[in-house]
PDB file of C-alpha atoms in Angstrom:
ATOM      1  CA  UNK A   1     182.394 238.546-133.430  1.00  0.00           C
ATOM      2  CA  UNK A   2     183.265 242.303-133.154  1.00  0.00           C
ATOM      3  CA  UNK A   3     181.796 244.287-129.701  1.00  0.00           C
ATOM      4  CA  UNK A   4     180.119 246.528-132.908  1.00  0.00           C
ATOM      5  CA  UNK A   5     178.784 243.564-134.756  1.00  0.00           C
ATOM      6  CA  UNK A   6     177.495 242.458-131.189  1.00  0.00           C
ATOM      7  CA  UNK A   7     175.561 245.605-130.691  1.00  0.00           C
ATOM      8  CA  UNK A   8     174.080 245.691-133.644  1.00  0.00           C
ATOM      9  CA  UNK A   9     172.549 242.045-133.489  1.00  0.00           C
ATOM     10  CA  UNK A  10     171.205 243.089-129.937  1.00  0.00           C
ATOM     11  CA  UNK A  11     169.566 246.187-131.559  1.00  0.00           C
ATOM     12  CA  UNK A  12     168.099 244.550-134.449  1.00  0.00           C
ATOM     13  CA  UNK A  13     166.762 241.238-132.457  1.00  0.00           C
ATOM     14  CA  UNK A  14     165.629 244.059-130.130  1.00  0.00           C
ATOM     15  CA  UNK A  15     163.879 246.175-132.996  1.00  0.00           C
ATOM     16  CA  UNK A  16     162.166 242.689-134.580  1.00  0.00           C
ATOM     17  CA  UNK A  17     161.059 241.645-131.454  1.00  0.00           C
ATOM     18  CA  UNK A  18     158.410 244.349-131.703  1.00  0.00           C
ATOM     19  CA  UNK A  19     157.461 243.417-134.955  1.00  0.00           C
ATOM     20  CA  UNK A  20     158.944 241.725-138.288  1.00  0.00           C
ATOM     21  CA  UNK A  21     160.533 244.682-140.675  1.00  0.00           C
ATOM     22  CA  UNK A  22     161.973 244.519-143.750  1.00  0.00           C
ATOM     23  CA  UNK A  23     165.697 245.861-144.493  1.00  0.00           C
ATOM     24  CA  UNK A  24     164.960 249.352-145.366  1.00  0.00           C
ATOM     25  CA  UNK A  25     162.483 249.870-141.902  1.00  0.00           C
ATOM     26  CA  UNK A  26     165.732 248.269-139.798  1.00  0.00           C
ATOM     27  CA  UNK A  27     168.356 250.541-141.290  1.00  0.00           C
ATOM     28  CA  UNK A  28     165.679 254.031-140.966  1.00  0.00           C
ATOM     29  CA  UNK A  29     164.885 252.725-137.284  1.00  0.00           C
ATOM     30  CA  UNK A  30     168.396 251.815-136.317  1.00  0.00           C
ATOM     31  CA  UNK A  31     169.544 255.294-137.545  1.00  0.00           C
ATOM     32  CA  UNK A  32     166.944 257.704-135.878  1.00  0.00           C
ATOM     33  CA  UNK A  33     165.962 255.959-132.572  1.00  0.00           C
ATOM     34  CA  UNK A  34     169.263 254.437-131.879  1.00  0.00           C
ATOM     35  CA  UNK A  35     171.899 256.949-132.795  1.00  0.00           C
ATOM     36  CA  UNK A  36     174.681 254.917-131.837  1.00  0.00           C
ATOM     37  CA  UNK A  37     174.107 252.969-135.653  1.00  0.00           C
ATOM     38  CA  UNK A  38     173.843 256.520-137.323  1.00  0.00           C
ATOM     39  CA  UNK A  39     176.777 256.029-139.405  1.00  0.00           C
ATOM     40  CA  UNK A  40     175.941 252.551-141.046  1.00  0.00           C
ATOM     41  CA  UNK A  41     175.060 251.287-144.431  1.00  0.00           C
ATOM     42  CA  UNK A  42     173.430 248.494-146.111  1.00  0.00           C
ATOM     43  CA  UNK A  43     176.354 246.629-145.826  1.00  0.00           C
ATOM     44  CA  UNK A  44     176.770 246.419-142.609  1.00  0.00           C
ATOM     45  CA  UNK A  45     173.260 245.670-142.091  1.00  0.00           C
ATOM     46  CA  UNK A  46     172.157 242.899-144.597  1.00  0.00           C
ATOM     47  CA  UNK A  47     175.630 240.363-143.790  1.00  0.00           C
ATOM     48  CA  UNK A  48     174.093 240.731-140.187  1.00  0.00           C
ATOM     49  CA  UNK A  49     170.544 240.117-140.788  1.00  0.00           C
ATOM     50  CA  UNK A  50     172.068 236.836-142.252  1.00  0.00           C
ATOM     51  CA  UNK A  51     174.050 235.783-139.586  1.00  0.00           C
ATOM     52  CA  UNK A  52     171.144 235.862-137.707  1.00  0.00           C
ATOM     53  CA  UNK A  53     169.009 233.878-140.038  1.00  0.00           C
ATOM     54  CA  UNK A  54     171.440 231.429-140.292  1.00  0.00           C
ATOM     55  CA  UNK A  55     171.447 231.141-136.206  1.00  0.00           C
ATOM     56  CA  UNK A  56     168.007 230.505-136.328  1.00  0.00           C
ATOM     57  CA  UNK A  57     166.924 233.633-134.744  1.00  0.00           C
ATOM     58  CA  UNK A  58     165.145 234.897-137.294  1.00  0.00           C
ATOM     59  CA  UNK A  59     163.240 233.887-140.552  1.00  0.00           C
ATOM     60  CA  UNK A  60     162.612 235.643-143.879  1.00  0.00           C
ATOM     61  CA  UNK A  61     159.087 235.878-145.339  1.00  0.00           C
ATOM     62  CA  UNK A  62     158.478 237.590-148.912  1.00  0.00           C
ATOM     63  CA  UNK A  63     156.497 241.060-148.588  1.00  0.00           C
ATOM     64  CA  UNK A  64     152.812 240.529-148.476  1.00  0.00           C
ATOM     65  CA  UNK A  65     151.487 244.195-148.817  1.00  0.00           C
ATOM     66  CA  UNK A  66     149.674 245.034-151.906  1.00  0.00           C
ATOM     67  CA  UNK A  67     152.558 248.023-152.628  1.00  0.00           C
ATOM     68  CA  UNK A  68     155.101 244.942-152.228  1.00  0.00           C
ATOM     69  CA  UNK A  69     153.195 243.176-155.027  1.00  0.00           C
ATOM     70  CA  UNK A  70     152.399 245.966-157.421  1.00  0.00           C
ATOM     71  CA  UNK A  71     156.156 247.089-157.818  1.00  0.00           C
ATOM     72  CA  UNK A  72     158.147 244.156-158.193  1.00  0.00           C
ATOM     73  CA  UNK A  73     156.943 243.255-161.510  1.00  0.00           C
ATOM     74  CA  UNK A  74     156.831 246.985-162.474  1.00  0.00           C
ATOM     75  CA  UNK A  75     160.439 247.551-161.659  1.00  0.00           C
ATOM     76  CA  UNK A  76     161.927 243.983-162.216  1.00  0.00           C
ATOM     77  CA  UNK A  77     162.946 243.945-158.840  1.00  0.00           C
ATOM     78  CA  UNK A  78     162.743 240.867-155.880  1.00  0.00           C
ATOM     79  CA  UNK A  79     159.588 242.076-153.053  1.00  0.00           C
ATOM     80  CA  UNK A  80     160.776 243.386-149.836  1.00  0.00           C
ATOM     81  CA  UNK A  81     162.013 240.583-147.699  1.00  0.00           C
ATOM     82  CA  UNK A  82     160.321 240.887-143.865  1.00  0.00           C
ATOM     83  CA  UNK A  83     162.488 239.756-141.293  1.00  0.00           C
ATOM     84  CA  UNK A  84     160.690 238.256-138.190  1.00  0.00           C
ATOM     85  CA  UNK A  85     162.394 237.227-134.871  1.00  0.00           C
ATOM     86  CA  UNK A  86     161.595 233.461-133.887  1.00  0.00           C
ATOM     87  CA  UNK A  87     160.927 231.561-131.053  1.00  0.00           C
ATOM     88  CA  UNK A  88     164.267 230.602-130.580  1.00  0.00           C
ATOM     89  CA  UNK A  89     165.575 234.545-131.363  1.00  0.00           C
ATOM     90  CA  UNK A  90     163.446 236.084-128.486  1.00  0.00           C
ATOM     91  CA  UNK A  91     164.653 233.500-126.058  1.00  0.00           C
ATOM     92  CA  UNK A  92     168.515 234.689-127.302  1.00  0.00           C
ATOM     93  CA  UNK A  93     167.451 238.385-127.120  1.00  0.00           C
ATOM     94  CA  UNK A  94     166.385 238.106-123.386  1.00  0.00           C
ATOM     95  CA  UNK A  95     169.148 236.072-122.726  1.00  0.00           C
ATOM     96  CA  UNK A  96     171.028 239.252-123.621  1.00  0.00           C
ATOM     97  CA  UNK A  97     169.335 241.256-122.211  1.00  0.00           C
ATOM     98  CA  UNK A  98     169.944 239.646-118.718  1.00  0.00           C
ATOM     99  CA  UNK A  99     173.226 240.022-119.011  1.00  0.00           C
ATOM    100  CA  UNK A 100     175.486 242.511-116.896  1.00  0.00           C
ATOM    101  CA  UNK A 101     179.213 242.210-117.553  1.00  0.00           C
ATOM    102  CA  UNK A 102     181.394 245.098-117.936  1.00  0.00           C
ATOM    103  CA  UNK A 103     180.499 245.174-121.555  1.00  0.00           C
ATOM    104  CA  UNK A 104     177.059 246.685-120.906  1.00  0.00           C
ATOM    105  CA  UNK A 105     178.738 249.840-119.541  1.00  0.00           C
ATOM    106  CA  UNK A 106     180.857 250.921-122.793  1.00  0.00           C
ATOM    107  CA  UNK A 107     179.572 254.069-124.742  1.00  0.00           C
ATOM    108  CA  UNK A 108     177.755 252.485-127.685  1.00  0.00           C
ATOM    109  CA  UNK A 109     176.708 249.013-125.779  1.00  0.00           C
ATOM    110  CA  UNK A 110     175.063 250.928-122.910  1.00  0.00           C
ATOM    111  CA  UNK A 111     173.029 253.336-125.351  1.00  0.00           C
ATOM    112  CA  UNK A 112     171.655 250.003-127.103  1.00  0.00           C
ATOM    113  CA  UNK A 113     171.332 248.557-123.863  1.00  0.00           C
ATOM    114  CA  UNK A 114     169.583 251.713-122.550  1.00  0.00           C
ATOM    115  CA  UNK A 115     167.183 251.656-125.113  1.00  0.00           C
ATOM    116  CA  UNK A 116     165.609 248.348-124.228  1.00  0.00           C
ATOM    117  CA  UNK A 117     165.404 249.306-120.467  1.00  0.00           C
ATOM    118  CA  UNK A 118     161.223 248.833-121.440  1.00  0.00           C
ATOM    119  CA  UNK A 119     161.825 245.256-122.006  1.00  0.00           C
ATOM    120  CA  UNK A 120     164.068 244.742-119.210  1.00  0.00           C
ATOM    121  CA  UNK A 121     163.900 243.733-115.515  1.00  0.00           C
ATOM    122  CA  UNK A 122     164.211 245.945-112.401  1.00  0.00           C
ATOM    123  CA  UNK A 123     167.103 244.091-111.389  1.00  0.00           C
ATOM    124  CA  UNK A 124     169.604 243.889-114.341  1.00  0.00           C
ATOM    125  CA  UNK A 125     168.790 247.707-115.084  1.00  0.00           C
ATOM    126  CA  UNK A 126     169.674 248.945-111.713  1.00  0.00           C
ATOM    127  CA  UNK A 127     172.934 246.359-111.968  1.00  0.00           C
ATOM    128  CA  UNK A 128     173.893 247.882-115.190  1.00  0.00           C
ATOM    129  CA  UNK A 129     172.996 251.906-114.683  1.00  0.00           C
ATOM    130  CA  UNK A 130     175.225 250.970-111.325  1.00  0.00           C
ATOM    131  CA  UNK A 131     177.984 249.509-113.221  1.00  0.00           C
ATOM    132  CA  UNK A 132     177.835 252.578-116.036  1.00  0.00           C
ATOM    133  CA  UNK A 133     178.052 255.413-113.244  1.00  0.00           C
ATOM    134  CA  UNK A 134     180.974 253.056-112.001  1.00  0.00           C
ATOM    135  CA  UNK A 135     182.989 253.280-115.300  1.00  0.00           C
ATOM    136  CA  UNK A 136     181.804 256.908-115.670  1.00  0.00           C
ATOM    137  CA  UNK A 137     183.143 257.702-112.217  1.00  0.00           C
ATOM    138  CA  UNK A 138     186.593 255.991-112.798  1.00  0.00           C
ATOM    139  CA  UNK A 139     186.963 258.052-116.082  1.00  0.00           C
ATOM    140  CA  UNK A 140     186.082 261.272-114.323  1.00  0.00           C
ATOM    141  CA  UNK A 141     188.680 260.391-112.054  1.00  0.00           C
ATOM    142  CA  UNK A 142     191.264 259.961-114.340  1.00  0.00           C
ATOM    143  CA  UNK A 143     190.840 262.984-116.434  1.00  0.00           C
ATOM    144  CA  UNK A 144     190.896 265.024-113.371  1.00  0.00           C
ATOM    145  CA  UNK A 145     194.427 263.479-112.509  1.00  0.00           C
ATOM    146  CA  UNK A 146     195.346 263.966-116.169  1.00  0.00           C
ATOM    147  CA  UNK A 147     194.430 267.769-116.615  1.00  0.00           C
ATOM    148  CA  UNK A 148     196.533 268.643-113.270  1.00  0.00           C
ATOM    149  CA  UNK A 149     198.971 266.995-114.435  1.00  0.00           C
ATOM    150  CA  UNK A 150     199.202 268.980-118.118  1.00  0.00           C
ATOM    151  CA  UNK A 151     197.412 271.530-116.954  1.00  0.00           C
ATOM    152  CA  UNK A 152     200.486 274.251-117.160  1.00  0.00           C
ATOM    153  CA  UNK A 153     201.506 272.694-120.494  1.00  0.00           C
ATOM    154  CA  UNK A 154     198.182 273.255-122.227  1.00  0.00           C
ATOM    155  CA  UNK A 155     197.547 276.360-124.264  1.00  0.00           C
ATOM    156  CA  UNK A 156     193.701 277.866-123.443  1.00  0.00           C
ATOM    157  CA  UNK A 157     191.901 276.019-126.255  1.00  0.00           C
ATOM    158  CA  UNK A 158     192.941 272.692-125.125  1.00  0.00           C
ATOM    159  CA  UNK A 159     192.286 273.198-121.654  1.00  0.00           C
ATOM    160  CA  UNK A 160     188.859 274.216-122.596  1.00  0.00           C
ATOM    161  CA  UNK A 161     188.545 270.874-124.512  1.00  0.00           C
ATOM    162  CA  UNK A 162     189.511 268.877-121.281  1.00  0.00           C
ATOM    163  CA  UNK A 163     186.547 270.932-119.179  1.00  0.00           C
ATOM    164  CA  UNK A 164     184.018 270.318-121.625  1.00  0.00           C
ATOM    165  CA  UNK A 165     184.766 266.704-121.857  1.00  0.00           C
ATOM    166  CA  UNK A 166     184.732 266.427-117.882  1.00  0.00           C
ATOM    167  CA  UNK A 167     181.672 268.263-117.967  1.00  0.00           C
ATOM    168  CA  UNK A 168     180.165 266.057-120.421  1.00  0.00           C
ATOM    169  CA  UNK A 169     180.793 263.073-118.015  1.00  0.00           C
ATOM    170  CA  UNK A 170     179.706 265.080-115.064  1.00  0.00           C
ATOM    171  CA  UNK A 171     176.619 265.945-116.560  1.00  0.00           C
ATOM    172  CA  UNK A 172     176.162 262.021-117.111  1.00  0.00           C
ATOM    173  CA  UNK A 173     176.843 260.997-113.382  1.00  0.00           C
ATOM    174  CA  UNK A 174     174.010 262.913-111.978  1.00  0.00           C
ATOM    175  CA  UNK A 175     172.104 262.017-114.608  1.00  0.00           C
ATOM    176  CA  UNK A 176     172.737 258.396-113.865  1.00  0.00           C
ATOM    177  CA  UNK A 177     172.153 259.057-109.681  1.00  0.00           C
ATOM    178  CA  UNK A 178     168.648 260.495-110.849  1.00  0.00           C
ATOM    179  CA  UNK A 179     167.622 257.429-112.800  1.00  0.00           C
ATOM    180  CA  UNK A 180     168.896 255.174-110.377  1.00  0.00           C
ATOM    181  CA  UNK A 181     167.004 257.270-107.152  1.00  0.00           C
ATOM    182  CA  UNK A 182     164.060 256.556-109.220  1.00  0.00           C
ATOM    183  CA  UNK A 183     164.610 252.757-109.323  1.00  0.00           C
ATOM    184  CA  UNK A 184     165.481 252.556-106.168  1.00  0.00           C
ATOM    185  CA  UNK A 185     162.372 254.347-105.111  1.00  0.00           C
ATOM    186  CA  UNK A 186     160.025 251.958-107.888  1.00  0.00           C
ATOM    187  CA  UNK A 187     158.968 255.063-110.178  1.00  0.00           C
ATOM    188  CA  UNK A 188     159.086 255.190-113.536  1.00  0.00           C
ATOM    189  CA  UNK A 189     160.638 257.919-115.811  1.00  0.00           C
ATOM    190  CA  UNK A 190     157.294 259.782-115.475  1.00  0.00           C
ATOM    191  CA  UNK A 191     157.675 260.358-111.620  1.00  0.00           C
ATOM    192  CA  UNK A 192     154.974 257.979-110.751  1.00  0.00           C
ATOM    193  CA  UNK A 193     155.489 254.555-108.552  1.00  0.00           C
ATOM    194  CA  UNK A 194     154.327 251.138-109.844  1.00  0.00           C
ATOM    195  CA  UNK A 195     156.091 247.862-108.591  1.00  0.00           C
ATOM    196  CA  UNK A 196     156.990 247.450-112.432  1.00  0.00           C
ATOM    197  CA  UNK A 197     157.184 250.631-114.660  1.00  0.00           C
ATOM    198  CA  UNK A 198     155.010 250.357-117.485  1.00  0.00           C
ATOM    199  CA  UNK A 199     157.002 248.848-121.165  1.00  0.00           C
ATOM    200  CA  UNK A 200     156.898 252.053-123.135  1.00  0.00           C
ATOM    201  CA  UNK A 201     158.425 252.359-126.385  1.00  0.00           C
ATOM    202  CA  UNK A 202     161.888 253.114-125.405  1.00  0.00           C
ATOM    203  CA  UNK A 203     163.095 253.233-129.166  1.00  0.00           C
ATOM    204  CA  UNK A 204     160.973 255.761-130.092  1.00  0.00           C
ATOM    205  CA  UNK A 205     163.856 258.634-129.634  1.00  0.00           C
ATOM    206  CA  UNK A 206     161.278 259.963-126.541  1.00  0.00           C
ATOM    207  CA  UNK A 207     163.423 258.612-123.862  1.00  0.00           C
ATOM    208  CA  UNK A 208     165.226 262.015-123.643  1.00  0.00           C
ATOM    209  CA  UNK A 209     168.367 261.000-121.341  1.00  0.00           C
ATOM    210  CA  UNK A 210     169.395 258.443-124.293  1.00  0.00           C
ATOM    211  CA  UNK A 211     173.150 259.329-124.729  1.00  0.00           C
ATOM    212  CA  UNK A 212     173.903 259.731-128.517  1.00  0.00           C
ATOM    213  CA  UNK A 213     176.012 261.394-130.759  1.00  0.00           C
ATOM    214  CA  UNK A 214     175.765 264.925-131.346  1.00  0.00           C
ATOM    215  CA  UNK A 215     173.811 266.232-134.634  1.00  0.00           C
ATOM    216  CA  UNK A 216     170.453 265.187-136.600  1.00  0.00           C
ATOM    217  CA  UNK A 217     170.275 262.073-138.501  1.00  0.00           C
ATOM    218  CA  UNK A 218     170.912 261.849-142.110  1.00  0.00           C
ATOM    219  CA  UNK A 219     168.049 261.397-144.897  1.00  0.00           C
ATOM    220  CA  UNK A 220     168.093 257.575-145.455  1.00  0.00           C
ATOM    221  CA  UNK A 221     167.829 256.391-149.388  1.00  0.00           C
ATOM    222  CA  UNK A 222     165.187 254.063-149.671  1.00  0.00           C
ATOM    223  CA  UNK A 223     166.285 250.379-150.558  1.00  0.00           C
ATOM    224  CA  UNK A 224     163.534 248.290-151.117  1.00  0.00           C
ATOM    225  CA  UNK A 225     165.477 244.830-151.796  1.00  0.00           C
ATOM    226  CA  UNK A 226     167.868 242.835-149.730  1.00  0.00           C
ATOM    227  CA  UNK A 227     170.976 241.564-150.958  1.00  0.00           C
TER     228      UNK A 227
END
């Protein structure tokens, strides 16, 4: 299995676990809260979807809404198919979600991971947000060694590239050191202390310090089947 394909099982077991959705809701959630899957289609989506079916993680169920059953026989076409996670699919997802290996700390597997930080313990956040600002600070170190290095060989525009993209990951680090002050100190992202911050929809593109691509989603095209 791809580290892509990997990420987007985690995000859709993730997505389901909050309630059962049928293709079209996945793909339209996947795209605006998690913009890491921005650039994805229905075929990427649906072969996924059955992997996981066929792990027994989760089940399909026919639609059951009353628009579900007026429009299939109007337009020929199968009902939405619901996806819902199973018993045996939430225990995999928060398996996953426990773990903390240097996968958790890429670009796109941290943003998914980041995402579920509602849904996840104290513990394995602070371990991963540690173990990001790690691999963050390594980079940073590197493309400070790198730009002295070419720094007389680089025409203005290019050097300008290199700053941005070290401020970028700058920006990031103390970003990072202020979210992991406030676990240390047992607040939430609010600024107020519980032993346990509150689960809060953390897929709801409210989260603010989410790290995403730049630019605003595109219009999804409604697809009302499976395939």
């Amino acid at each position: 299995m791809s580290r892509r394909s990997g990420i987007l099982e985690f995000a859709v077991l993730g997505l389901l676990r909050e309630s059962p959705m049928h293709g079209y809701e996945l793909r339209k959630r996947l795209n605006t809260s998690l913009g890491v899957f921005r650039a994805f289609s229905y075929g990427t989506l649906y072969p996924c979807l059955k992997t996981l079916v066929a792990n027994g993680w989760l089940i399909e169920e026919p639609g059951n809404t009353t628009e579900d059953a007026l429009a299939a026989p109007l337009t020929g076409r199968r009902a939405k198919i619901v996806y819902r996670l199973t018993a045996e699919g939430k225990e995999h997802f928060e398996q996953l979600l426990s773990q903390t290996g240097p996968d958790a700390y890429e670009d796109e597997h941290f943003a998914a991971r980041f995402a579920f930080f509602g849904q996840t313990s104290r513990d394995v956040r602070m371990r991963v947000l540690e173990g990001r600002r790690s691999r963050l600070e390594e980079r940073l170190e590197k493309m400070r060694v790198s730009l002295a290095r070419t720094r007389e060989r680089l025409d203005d525009y290019t050097l300008e590239l290199q700053r941005h993209g070290m401020e970028s990951v700058e920006r990031e680090v103390r970003w990072l050191n202020e979210l992991i002050e406030s676990e240390r100190a047992g607040r939430d992202l609010n600024g107020s202390s519980s032993g346990e911050p509150a689960s809060r929809d953390t897929t709801s593109g409210a989260s603010g310090g989410l790290p995403r691509p730049g630019g605003d989603p595109r219009p999804d095209t409604p697809d009302d089947t499976a395939t």
